[in-house]
Short mmCIF file of C-alpha atoms in Angstrom, two decimals:
data_model
loop_
_atom_site.label_atom_id
_atom_site.label_comp_id
_atom_site.label_asym_id
_atom_site.label_seq_id
_atom_site.Cartn_x
_atom_site.Cartn_y
_atom_site.Cartn_z
CA MET X 1 40.78 -92.38 122.63
CA ASP X 2 42.18 -95.90 122.34
CA LEU X 3 39.46 -98.39 123.63
CA ASP X 4 42.09 -101.24 124.05
CA SER X 5 44.10 -99.24 126.47
CA LEU X 6 40.90 -98.44 128.42
CA ALA X 7 40.20 -102.09 128.97
CA GLN X 8 43.23 -102.44 131.24
CA HIS X 9 41.92 -100.16 134.05
CA CYS X 10 38.61 -98.66 135.12
CA GLY X 11 36.97 -95.33 135.13
CA GLU X 12 37.08 -92.76 138.02
CA TRP X 13 33.74 -93.73 139.29
CA LEU X 14 34.84 -97.26 140.21
CA ARG X 15 37.57 -96.30 142.44
CA GLY X 16 35.45 -97.11 145.63
CA THR X 17 36.19 -93.90 147.49
CA GLY X 18 34.01 -90.97 148.34
CA PRO X 19 31.29 -90.56 151.01
CA ASP X 20 29.48 -93.76 152.05
CA SER X 21 31.18 -95.70 149.34
CA ASP X 22 30.63 -98.96 151.08
CA ILE X 23 26.96 -98.78 150.03
CA VAL X 24 26.87 -96.08 147.42
CA MET X 25 28.76 -97.24 144.43
CA SER X 26 28.32 -94.15 142.31
CA SER X 27 26.30 -91.01 141.85
CA ARG X 28 25.35 -89.81 138.46
CA ILE X 29 23.47 -86.84 136.87
CA ARG X 30 22.34 -86.66 133.25
CA LEU X 31 20.80 -83.83 131.30
CA ALA X 32 18.84 -84.19 128.14
CA ARG X 33 19.15 -81.36 125.50
CA ASN X 34 18.01 -80.95 121.79
CA LEU X 35 18.59 -78.64 119.01
CA SER X 36 15.49 -76.64 118.25
CA GLU X 37 15.37 -76.84 114.46
CA PHE X 38 15.94 -80.61 114.08
CA PRO X 39 13.64 -83.56 114.46
CA PHE X 40 14.36 -85.69 117.40
CA PRO X 41 16.62 -88.70 116.49
CA ASN X 42 13.85 -91.25 116.43
CA ARG X 43 12.22 -89.22 113.59
CA ALA X 44 15.39 -87.94 111.87
CA ASP X 45 16.71 -89.78 108.77
CA ASP X 46 20.49 -90.51 108.39
CA ALA X 47 21.11 -87.34 106.48
CA ALA X 48 19.60 -85.29 109.37
CA LYS X 49 21.44 -87.33 112.01
CA LEU X 50 24.65 -86.75 110.23
CA GLU X 51 24.08 -83.03 110.24
CA ILE X 52 23.22 -83.11 113.85
CA GLU X 53 26.25 -85.19 114.79
CA THR X 54 28.66 -82.99 112.76
CA LEU X 55 27.37 -79.91 114.13
CA LEU X 56 27.36 -80.98 117.77
CA SER X 57 30.72 -82.92 117.71
CA GLU X 58 32.39 -79.89 116.21
CA ARG X 59 31.07 -77.47 118.81
CA MET X 60 31.96 -79.90 121.49
CA MET X 61 35.46 -80.02 120.10
CA ALA X 62 35.57 -76.27 120.13
CA LEU X 63 35.48 -76.57 123.95
CA SER X 64 38.55 -78.64 124.15
CA GLN X 65 40.61 -75.93 125.78
CA ARG X 66 38.25 -75.77 128.84
CA GLN X 67 36.90 -79.26 128.82
CA LYS X 68 38.75 -81.92 126.83
CA LEU X 69 36.44 -84.54 125.48
CA ASN X 70 37.63 -87.41 123.28
CA TYR X 71 35.02 -87.92 120.57
CA ILE X 72 34.24 -91.50 119.41
CA ARG X 73 31.88 -92.11 116.53
CA VAL X 74 29.69 -94.99 117.95
CA SER X 75 28.32 -95.64 114.36
CA ASP X 76 31.83 -96.72 113.26
CA LEU X 77 32.28 -99.12 116.05
CA ASN X 78 31.70 -102.82 115.94
CA ALA X 79 29.21 -104.43 118.32
CA LEU X 80 31.89 -105.62 120.77
CA ASP X 81 33.37 -102.09 121.27
CA ARG X 82 29.86 -100.73 121.57
CA GLN X 83 28.98 -103.19 124.30
CA PHE X 84 32.39 -102.41 125.94
CA LEU X 85 31.28 -98.76 126.33
CA VAL X 86 27.99 -99.83 127.67
CA GLU X 87 29.57 -101.92 130.32
CA ARG X 88 31.71 -99.00 131.35
CA GLN X 89 28.48 -96.99 131.66
CA LEU X 90 29.93 -94.38 129.13
CA ILE X 91 27.02 -94.98 126.70
CA SER X 92 23.46 -96.29 127.05
CA ARG X 93 22.21 -99.53 125.52
CA GLU X 94 19.96 -97.29 123.29
CA LEU X 95 22.94 -95.53 121.84
CA SER X 96 24.68 -98.72 121.39
CA GLU X 97 21.81 -100.56 119.67
CA SER X 98 20.20 -97.78 117.49
CA ALA X 99 21.10 -97.02 113.93
CA GLY X 100 22.55 -94.02 111.96
CA PRO X 101 25.26 -91.46 112.66
CA ARG X 102 25.79 -91.14 116.47
CA GLY X 103 28.61 -90.84 118.91
CA VAL X 104 29.97 -89.86 122.25
CA GLY X 105 32.41 -87.44 123.79
CA ILE X 106 34.30 -88.88 126.88
CA SER X 107 36.65 -87.19 129.31
CA ASP X 108 40.07 -88.84 130.07
CA ALA X 109 38.87 -89.76 133.55
CA GLU X 110 35.82 -91.20 132.14
CA ASP X 111 33.60 -89.09 134.57
CA ILE X 112 32.03 -87.06 131.82
CA SER X 113 30.24 -88.45 128.78
CA VAL X 114 28.19 -86.58 126.18
CA MET X 115 26.22 -88.76 123.88
CA ILE X 116 24.88 -87.43 120.45
CA ASN X 117 21.89 -88.79 118.81
CA GLU X 118 20.63 -91.00 121.64
CA GLU X 119 16.86 -90.57 122.45
CA ASP X 120 17.66 -86.81 122.53
CA HIS X 121 20.24 -85.01 120.34
CA VAL X 122 22.34 -84.49 123.35
CA ARG X 123 22.58 -86.60 126.69
CA MET X 124 25.34 -85.42 128.92
CA GLN X 125 26.23 -87.28 132.18
CA VAL X 126 28.71 -86.89 134.97
CA ILE X 127 29.45 -89.91 137.13
CA HIS X 128 31.40 -89.99 140.37
CA SER X 129 32.33 -92.65 142.90
CA GLY X 130 30.36 -92.70 146.16
CA PHE X 131 27.58 -90.42 147.41
CA ALA X 132 28.56 -87.17 145.56
CA LEU X 133 25.58 -85.58 143.95
CA ASP X 134 26.69 -82.08 144.68
CA ASP X 135 29.95 -82.63 142.79
CA CYS X 136 28.17 -84.16 139.89
CA TRP X 137 25.65 -81.33 139.53
CA ALA X 138 28.44 -78.64 139.69
CA GLU X 139 30.29 -80.50 137.04
CA ILE X 140 27.37 -81.24 134.67
CA ASN X 141 25.97 -77.81 135.07
CA ARG X 142 29.36 -76.41 134.04
CA VAL X 143 29.58 -78.64 131.01
CA ASP X 144 26.04 -77.57 130.09
CA ASP X 145 26.99 -73.99 130.46
CA LEU X 146 30.04 -74.51 128.17
CA LEU X 147 28.01 -76.31 125.53
CA GLU X 148 25.29 -73.53 125.76
CA GLN X 149 27.89 -70.97 124.74
CA GLU X 150 28.25 -72.80 121.49
CA ILE X 151 24.83 -74.26 120.89
CA SER X 152 21.34 -73.02 121.46
CA PHE X 153 19.17 -75.70 122.75
CA ALA X 154 15.39 -76.15 122.32
CA PHE X 155 13.91 -74.22 125.28
CA ASP X 156 10.40 -73.12 126.14
CA GLU X 157 9.43 -70.62 128.72
CA ARG X 158 6.62 -72.78 130.12
CA LEU X 159 8.08 -76.38 129.52
CA GLY X 160 11.66 -75.55 129.93
CA TYR X 161 14.11 -77.92 127.79
CA LEU X 162 12.13 -79.74 125.20
CA THR X 163 12.81 -83.56 125.02
CA ALA X 164 11.76 -86.42 122.69
CA CYS X 165 9.95 -88.07 125.61
CA PRO X 166 7.54 -85.92 127.71
CA THR X 167 8.83 -87.69 130.88
CA ASN X 168 12.09 -85.83 130.48
CA VAL X 169 10.82 -82.28 129.60
CA GLY X 170 11.57 -79.41 131.81
CA THR X 171 14.88 -79.72 133.46
CA GLY X 172 15.84 -82.91 131.42
CA ILE X 173 17.55 -84.13 134.47
CA ARG X 174 17.96 -87.55 135.88
CA VAL X 175 19.71 -87.84 139.25
CA SER X 176 20.66 -91.30 140.11
CA VAL X 177 22.48 -93.19 142.88
CA MET X 178 23.80 -96.75 142.54
CA LEU X 179 23.39 -98.56 145.76
CA HIS X 180 24.63 -101.98 146.84
CA LEU X 181 21.97 -103.45 149.17
CA PRO X 182 22.85 -107.06 149.91
CA GLY X 183 21.67 -106.76 153.44
CA LEU X 184 18.06 -105.65 152.61
CA VAL X 185 17.84 -108.29 150.04
CA LEU X 186 18.85 -111.10 152.55
CA THR X 187 16.51 -109.86 155.21
CA LYS X 188 13.78 -109.46 152.46
CA ASP X 189 13.14 -105.85 153.43
CA ILE X 190 14.07 -104.54 150.05
CA GLN X 191 10.45 -104.43 148.79
CA LYS X 192 9.46 -102.16 151.70
CA VAL X 193 12.17 -99.75 150.69
CA PHE X 194 11.04 -99.80 147.08
CA GLN X 195 7.47 -99.17 148.03
CA ALA X 196 8.50 -96.09 150.18
CA LEU X 197 10.59 -94.83 147.23
CA GLN X 198 7.67 -95.13 144.79
CA LYS X 199 5.61 -92.97 147.04
CA LEU X 200 8.20 -90.41 146.80
CA ARG X 201 8.06 -90.80 142.89
CA LEU X 202 11.45 -92.19 142.73
CA ALA X 203 12.35 -95.01 140.32
CA VAL X 204 14.22 -98.03 141.25
CA ARG X 205 16.23 -99.89 138.41
CA GLY X 206 18.95 -102.39 137.92
CA LEU X 207 22.76 -102.07 137.26
CA TYR X 208 22.38 -100.82 133.72
CA GLY X 209 19.36 -98.51 133.99
CA GLU X 210 16.02 -98.48 132.33
CA GLY X 211 14.62 -102.01 131.78
CA SER X 212 17.63 -103.82 133.20
CA GLN X 213 17.30 -106.38 135.94
CA ALA X 214 18.76 -106.00 139.28
CA MET X 215 21.96 -108.10 139.37
CA GLY X 216 24.34 -108.52 142.22
CA ASP X 217 21.94 -106.55 144.60
CA PHE X 218 22.82 -103.39 142.85
CA TYR X 219 20.00 -100.81 142.49
CA GLN X 220 19.77 -97.43 140.98
CA ILE X 221 17.45 -94.95 142.61
CA SER X 222 16.48 -91.91 140.47
CA ASN X 223 13.98 -89.15 140.05
CA GLN X 224 10.92 -89.46 137.67
CA VAL X 225 9.59 -85.96 137.83
CA THR X 226 11.58 -83.52 135.62
CA LEU X 227 9.02 -80.53 135.28
CA GLY X 228 7.63 -78.15 137.86
CA ARG X 229 10.67 -78.53 140.14
CA SER X 230 14.16 -77.10 139.96
CA GLU X 231 17.28 -79.20 139.57
CA GLU X 232 18.44 -78.38 143.13
CA ASP X 233 15.10 -79.35 144.50
CA LEU X 234 15.16 -82.70 142.69
CA ILE X 235 18.67 -83.46 143.79
CA LYS X 236 17.70 -82.59 147.31
CA THR X 237 14.93 -85.13 147.38
CA ILE X 238 17.35 -87.88 146.57
CA LYS X 239 19.97 -86.50 148.80
CA GLU X 240 17.49 -86.62 151.72
CA VAL X 241 16.12 -90.02 151.15
CA ILE X 242 19.53 -91.91 150.58
CA PRO X 243 20.80 -91.58 154.20
CA SER X 244 17.71 -93.39 155.48
CA ILE X 245 18.28 -96.31 153.01
CA LEU X 246 21.83 -96.51 154.10
CA LYS X 247 20.70 -96.63 157.68
CA TYR X 248 18.29 -99.54 156.88
CA GLU X 249 20.97 -101.40 154.99
CA ARG X 250 23.47 -101.04 157.84
CA ARG X 251 20.94 -102.10 160.19
CA ALA X 252 19.99 -105.16 158.12
CA ARG X 253 23.75 -106.13 157.94
CA GLU X 254 24.16 -105.59 161.85
CA SER X 255 20.95 -107.84 162.48
CA LEU X 256 22.28 -110.55 160.12
CA LEU X 257 25.57 -110.47 161.98
CA ARG X 258 23.74 -110.59 165.28
CA GLU X 259 21.38 -113.49 164.43
CA SER X 260 23.73 -115.66 162.46
CA ARG X 261 27.32 -114.42 162.25
CA GLU X 262 28.59 -117.96 161.36
CA GLY X 263 25.95 -118.32 158.57
CA LEU X 264 26.75 -115.00 157.05
CA HIS X 265 30.44 -115.46 157.37
CA ASP X 266 30.10 -118.86 155.82
CA GLN X 267 28.06 -117.53 152.69
CA ILE X 268 30.70 -114.93 152.15
CA ALA X 269 33.64 -117.29 152.66
CA ARG X 270 32.14 -119.80 150.21
CA ALA X 271 31.42 -116.94 147.75
CA PHE X 272 35.14 -115.99 147.90
CA GLY X 273 36.03 -119.72 147.70
CA ILE X 274 34.14 -120.31 144.43
CA LEU X 275 35.31 -116.93 142.92
CA SER X 276 38.95 -117.82 143.69
CA SER X 277 38.89 -121.42 142.51
CA ALA X 278 36.16 -121.90 139.86
CA GLN X 279 37.22 -123.02 136.35
CA THR X 280 34.26 -121.71 134.51
CA ILE X 281 31.65 -119.12 135.74
CA THR X 282 28.80 -117.08 134.32
CA THR X 283 28.37 -113.29 134.64
CA GLU X 284 25.30 -113.71 136.65
CA GLU X 285 26.97 -116.01 139.18
CA THR X 286 30.08 -113.74 139.31
CA LEU X 287 27.89 -110.69 140.11
CA HIS X 288 25.95 -112.58 142.69
CA LEU X 289 29.16 -113.90 144.45
CA LEU X 290 31.02 -110.58 144.20
CA SER X 291 28.12 -108.99 145.92
CA SER X 292 28.49 -111.32 148.86
CA VAL X 293 32.36 -110.75 148.96
CA ARG X 294 31.79 -106.99 148.70
CA MET X 295 29.52 -107.08 151.74
CA GLY X 296 32.14 -109.40 153.46
CA ILE X 297 34.89 -106.81 153.02
CA ASN X 298 32.67 -103.91 154.32
CA LEU X 299 31.86 -106.04 157.52
CA GLY X 300 35.36 -106.91 158.10
CA LEU X 301 34.86 -110.61 157.47
CA LEU X 302 37.24 -110.69 154.51
CA ASP X 303 40.29 -108.66 155.39
CA GLU X 304 42.61 -109.81 152.55
CA LEU X 305 40.69 -107.73 150.02
CA GLN X 306 39.91 -104.19 149.05
CA ILE X 307 36.65 -102.63 147.79
CA PRO X 308 38.19 -100.99 144.59
CA ALA X 309 39.49 -104.47 143.56
CA ILE X 310 36.05 -105.82 143.78
CA ASN X 311 34.39 -102.81 142.11
CA GLU X 312 36.91 -103.25 139.20
CA LEU X 313 36.08 -106.92 138.90
CA LEU X 314 32.37 -106.12 138.58
CA ILE X 315 33.25 -104.39 135.40
CA LEU X 316 36.35 -106.46 134.01
CA THR X 317 34.35 -109.75 134.10
CA GLN X 318 31.59 -108.53 131.87
CA PRO X 319 31.59 -110.11 128.40
CA ALA X 320 32.87 -107.30 126.28
CA HIS X 321 35.64 -106.47 128.80
CA LEU X 322 36.88 -110.08 128.81
CA GLN X 323 37.00 -110.16 125.04
CA LYS X 324 38.77 -106.73 124.95
CA VAL X 325 41.43 -107.91 127.28
CA ARG X 326 41.84 -111.19 125.48
CA LYS X 327 41.98 -109.20 122.22
CA LYS X 328 39.72 -111.75 120.47
CA PRO X 329 35.98 -112.62 120.27
CA LEU X 330 35.08 -115.42 122.67
CA GLU X 331 31.91 -117.61 122.67
CA SER X 332 29.84 -117.76 125.81
CA ALA X 333 31.48 -121.03 127.13
CA ASP X 334 35.02 -119.60 126.44
CA ARG X 335 34.03 -116.39 128.11
CA ASN X 336 33.15 -118.44 131.17
CA ILE X 337 36.41 -120.02 131.29
CA ALA X 338 38.39 -116.79 130.63
CA ARG X 339 36.23 -115.06 133.47
CA ALA X 340 37.09 -117.79 135.90
CA SER X 341 40.72 -117.50 135.12
CA LEU X 342 40.71 -113.67 135.48
CA LEU X 343 39.00 -114.04 138.91
CA ARG X 344 41.52 -116.71 140.09
CA GLN X 345 44.44 -114.61 138.99
CA ARG X 346 43.09 -111.24 140.60
CA LEU X 347 41.82 -112.91 143.81
CA THR X 348 44.56 -115.21 144.61
CA ALA X 349 47.35 -112.79 143.49
CA ARG X 350 46.25 -110.30 146.18
CA GLU X 351 46.69 -113.06 148.74
CA HIS X 352 50.23 -113.79 147.70
CA GLU X 353 51.17 -110.19 147.67
CA LYS X 354 50.19 -109.98 151.20
CA ASN X 355 52.01 -113.10 152.17
CA MET S 22 0.09 -103.73 125.73
CA LYS S 23 -2.10 -100.91 124.72
CA LYS S 24 -1.35 -97.55 126.30
CA CYS S 25 -4.01 -95.42 127.98
CA ARG S 26 -5.58 -92.90 125.82
CA ARG S 27 -5.11 -90.09 128.33
CA CYS S 28 -1.80 -90.80 129.73
CA SER S 29 1.26 -92.88 129.14
CA LYS S 30 0.16 -95.65 131.65
CA PRO S 31 -0.63 -99.21 130.32
CA ALA S 32 -4.40 -99.40 129.59
CA THR S 33 -6.12 -101.79 132.01
CA LEU S 34 -9.65 -101.16 131.15
CA HIS S 35 -11.16 -101.52 127.80
CA ILE S 36 -14.53 -99.76 127.36
CA THR S 37 -16.79 -100.42 124.42
CA GLU S 38 -19.59 -97.98 123.93
CA ILE S 39 -22.38 -97.79 121.38
CA ARG S 40 -23.00 -94.09 120.51
CA LYS S 41 -25.52 -93.25 117.83
CA GLY S 42 -25.41 -96.75 116.62
CA GLU S 43 -21.63 -96.88 116.24
CA VAL S 44 -19.33 -98.97 118.30
CA GLN S 45 -16.48 -97.09 119.89
CA GLN S 46 -13.63 -98.51 121.91
CA LEU S 47 -11.63 -96.77 124.55
CA HIS S 48 -8.43 -98.05 126.29
CA LEU S 49 -7.80 -96.44 129.62
CA CYS S 50 -5.58 -97.04 132.61
CA GLU S 51 -7.49 -97.39 136.04
CA VAL S 52 -7.28 -93.80 137.10
CA CYS S 53 -8.33 -92.21 133.82
CA ALA S 54 -11.11 -94.89 133.48
CA GLN S 55 -12.44 -93.84 136.86
CA LYS S 56 -12.58 -90.27 135.84
CA TYR S 57 -14.08 -91.16 132.52
CA LEU S 58 -16.92 -93.17 134.17
CA ALA S 59 -17.30 -90.64 136.92
CA GLN S 60 -18.16 -88.02 134.49
CA GLY S 61 -21.63 -88.95 135.07
CA ASN S 62 -24.84 -89.40 133.41
CA PRO S 63 -24.36 -91.76 130.52
CA ASP S 64 -27.80 -90.84 129.12
CA SER S 65 -26.67 -87.36 128.34
CA GLU S 66 -24.58 -86.95 125.33
CA ASP S 67 -22.87 -83.76 126.27
CA SER S 68 -22.29 -84.53 130.01
CA SER S 69 -18.47 -85.07 129.26
CA PRO S 70 -17.06 -81.80 128.16
CA ASP S 71 -13.62 -82.98 129.43
CA MET S 72 -13.25 -86.25 127.51
CA ASN S 73 -15.25 -87.94 124.85
CA VAL S 74 -14.52 -90.56 122.14
CA GLU S 75 -15.13 -88.15 119.22
CA GLU S 76 -12.75 -85.64 120.64
CA LEU S 77 -10.05 -88.17 121.22
CA GLU S 78 -10.44 -89.56 117.68
CA ALA S 79 -10.03 -86.09 116.40
CA SER S 80 -6.96 -85.29 118.37
CA ASP S 81 -5.42 -88.61 117.22
CA GLU S 82 -5.22 -87.36 113.67
CA LEU S 83 -3.59 -83.95 114.51
CA ALA S 84 -0.23 -83.85 112.71
CA CYS S 85 2.82 -81.55 113.37
CA PRO S 86 3.41 -79.55 110.23
CA HIS S 87 7.27 -79.55 111.00
CA CYS S 88 7.96 -83.29 111.42
CA GLY S 89 4.68 -84.95 110.31
CA ILE S 90 4.15 -87.02 113.36
CA THR S 91 0.51 -87.63 114.45
CA PHE S 92 -0.67 -87.64 118.01
CA ARG S 93 -1.69 -91.25 117.42
CA GLN S 94 1.90 -92.21 116.47
CA PHE S 95 3.16 -90.31 119.57
CA ARG S 96 0.71 -92.39 121.78
CA SER S 97 1.86 -95.63 120.28
CA GLN S 98 5.75 -94.88 120.44
CA GLY S 99 5.75 -92.69 123.59
CA ARG S 100 8.19 -90.28 121.74
CA LEU S 101 7.68 -86.93 120.06
CA GLY S 102 9.05 -86.02 116.62
CA CYS S 103 10.41 -82.65 117.18
CA PRO S 104 10.48 -79.73 119.55
CA HIS S 105 7.43 -78.05 117.80
CA ASP S 106 5.22 -80.89 118.92
CA TYR S 107 4.87 -79.38 122.45
CA GLU S 108 3.11 -76.55 120.73
CA VAL S 109 1.22 -78.52 118.18
CA PHE S 110 -0.11 -81.04 120.76
CA GLU S 111 -0.28 -78.56 123.60
CA THR S 112 -3.85 -79.29 124.76
CA GLU S 113 -3.27 -83.14 124.35
CA LEU S 114 -0.02 -83.13 126.16
CA ASN S 115 -1.07 -80.95 129.11
CA GLN S 116 -3.01 -83.72 130.86
CA LEU S 117 -0.17 -86.16 130.47
CA LEU S 118 2.39 -83.71 131.66
CA GLU S 119 0.34 -82.77 134.75
CA ASN S 120 -0.10 -86.56 135.55
CA ILE S 121 3.71 -87.42 135.30
CA HIS S 122 5.24 -84.15 136.63
CA ASP S 123 4.71 -81.63 139.36
CA GLY S 124 2.55 -79.17 137.37
CA ALA S 125 3.32 -77.84 133.97
CA GLN S 126 5.50 -74.86 134.53
CA HIS S 127 9.35 -75.13 134.23
CA CYS S 128 11.09 -73.70 137.16
CA GLY S 129 14.64 -74.93 136.71
CA LYS S 130 17.64 -73.72 134.88
CA VAL S 131 17.33 -71.23 132.05
CA PRO S 132 19.95 -71.03 129.18
CA LEU S 133 22.49 -68.58 130.00
CA GLN S 134 22.88 -67.12 126.57
CA THR S 135 19.35 -66.84 125.36
CA GLY S 136 18.66 -64.63 122.47
CA GLU S 137 17.04 -61.27 122.65
CA ALA S 138 13.58 -62.86 121.83
CA ASN S 139 13.96 -65.56 124.45
CA GLN S 140 14.94 -62.92 127.05
CA ASP S 141 11.75 -61.06 126.11
CA HIS S 142 9.82 -64.27 126.98
CA PHE S 143 11.40 -64.69 130.36
CA ARG S 144 10.58 -61.01 131.03
CA LEU S 145 7.02 -61.73 130.08
CA ILE S 146 6.71 -64.57 132.46
CA LYS S 147 8.04 -62.55 135.26
CA LEU S 148 5.80 -59.65 134.46
CA ARG S 149 2.81 -61.64 134.16
CA SER S 150 3.25 -63.26 137.48
CA GLU S 151 3.95 -59.72 139.02
CA LEU S 152 0.64 -58.62 137.29
CA GLN S 153 -1.29 -61.44 138.92
CA VAL S 154 0.11 -60.48 142.36
CA ALA S 155 -0.71 -56.82 141.76
CA VAL S 156 -4.35 -57.51 140.70
CA LYS S 157 -4.79 -59.79 143.77
CA ASP S 158 -3.35 -57.01 146.03
CA GLU S 159 -5.71 -54.41 144.27
CA ALA S 160 -2.65 -52.34 143.33
CA TYR S 161 -4.37 -51.23 140.15
CA GLU S 162 -2.07 -48.53 139.31
CA LYS S 163 1.01 -50.86 139.34
CA ALA S 164 -1.05 -53.40 137.41
CA ALA S 165 -1.82 -50.89 134.67
CA ALA S 166 1.87 -50.19 134.32
CA LEU S 167 2.69 -53.74 134.20
CA ARG S 168 0.01 -54.39 131.60
CA ASP S 169 1.43 -51.78 129.36
CA GLU S 170 4.82 -53.14 129.61
CA ILE S 171 3.57 -56.67 128.91
CA GLN S 172 1.73 -55.21 125.68
CA GLN S 173 4.85 -53.57 124.63
CA ILE S 174 6.97 -56.80 124.75
CA GLU S 175 4.10 -58.76 123.26
CA SER S 176 4.00 -56.42 120.26
CA ARG S 177 7.73 -56.52 119.86
CA ILE S 178 7.58 -60.32 119.85
CA ARG S 179 5.00 -60.20 117.17
CA THR S 180 6.77 -57.87 114.87
CA GLN S 181 9.95 -60.09 115.35
CA THR S 182 8.19 -63.17 114.36
CA THR S 183 6.44 -61.69 111.32
CA ALA S 184 9.62 -59.94 110.15
#
């Protein structure tokens, strides 16, 4: 898999289609699995990690007839390429930053990724655009079944799949949905939603998962419990709670429109103005403004733009992506210039096309 | 920040006790601290069968023979060393698992291609729960049959593991 060619486009999950994709960016399900006779990666030396990596990557490749995965040795990549994969949500920060033999198998559409030697020996995920948890589950369950034909995972009759951290034991499942909630942030009702979610024992995280800050009004909602309930049951909890969050977000947007249409429209138009004319701009400001523009499109206040184009910009303006496209390392100040230039080009080119 | 001795939450209460002339410190989260303090009569040495400093100290030094990790190391890192740890630290982990999950019995997916031994285990789980129901319903004849079958499988597992 050629990382440079990946940089030119975006993965399946950013195409901005699928159910409720105005608010639900993506749905993701991951499963944690381990080999029973090896120490977990945090306690394995490089020799053991290499053995695990070789064994798992070979078995994974053996599946290629039924599920083609492109294997990338993350331990052979430089820091920029690793960051690039993190930005695309194909690997976790933990896999990027840890040491020793490790890797990832990625499907051509980038919807499936199977990490080796992350916190657990195997972390597999399926990510889809929009609110599509059932599709994610069907797919990841199939990938897991395929891998299980080749590998026997550590499993206990009482505790289920055994994982490095007891918070994942049992099903080893994390069901998450990425939401764009600018309306609730503006009306300051977002905290109430979080409190309600915490009562349901659901976690709220930022754009890049565990420990990451909420940027650009993007929030990930996911389960915390993994033992004592079935996968379907855990998925159902999330599936049932999301529609009410969507309802609150839509209601917040409506009330903002009702109470100060001009104010909201002005904020969105200014955000678009800055993005399409700035000469230097940081990642944070870009995410913040793209969030406004994204909401503006969904509210019909900016009709010259499309959601997929904005979704793409959320990723393409990230530091490693800018450097991959420019094919050279850039310092922070130069990145800000390159980012502004990319934004101007993408946002104004679309206007010209229209005219 | 220190982690609670009983679960993975951050410790917010730090209890110093003098027992038999020795100073002992205990770091607990609010919930566990309340439980600990509610265990009652501080005058009575053996009023706390559920939790006491000596027992916690002893369990800290428990080490897994497979990967070498001690329970103390697990508590500070939050990660176990190998799949066997769940067996080695079973008692210590139970409380933690019940705190963070919905009980401590897996009821999700089961590997499709489990070995013969594994299949025996699943059969055992099923039979044991059937046995419980049978006993509850006072269906003793059925219970006896189930018990025989369970014993058969158990002895088969024993010979397999010793072989």
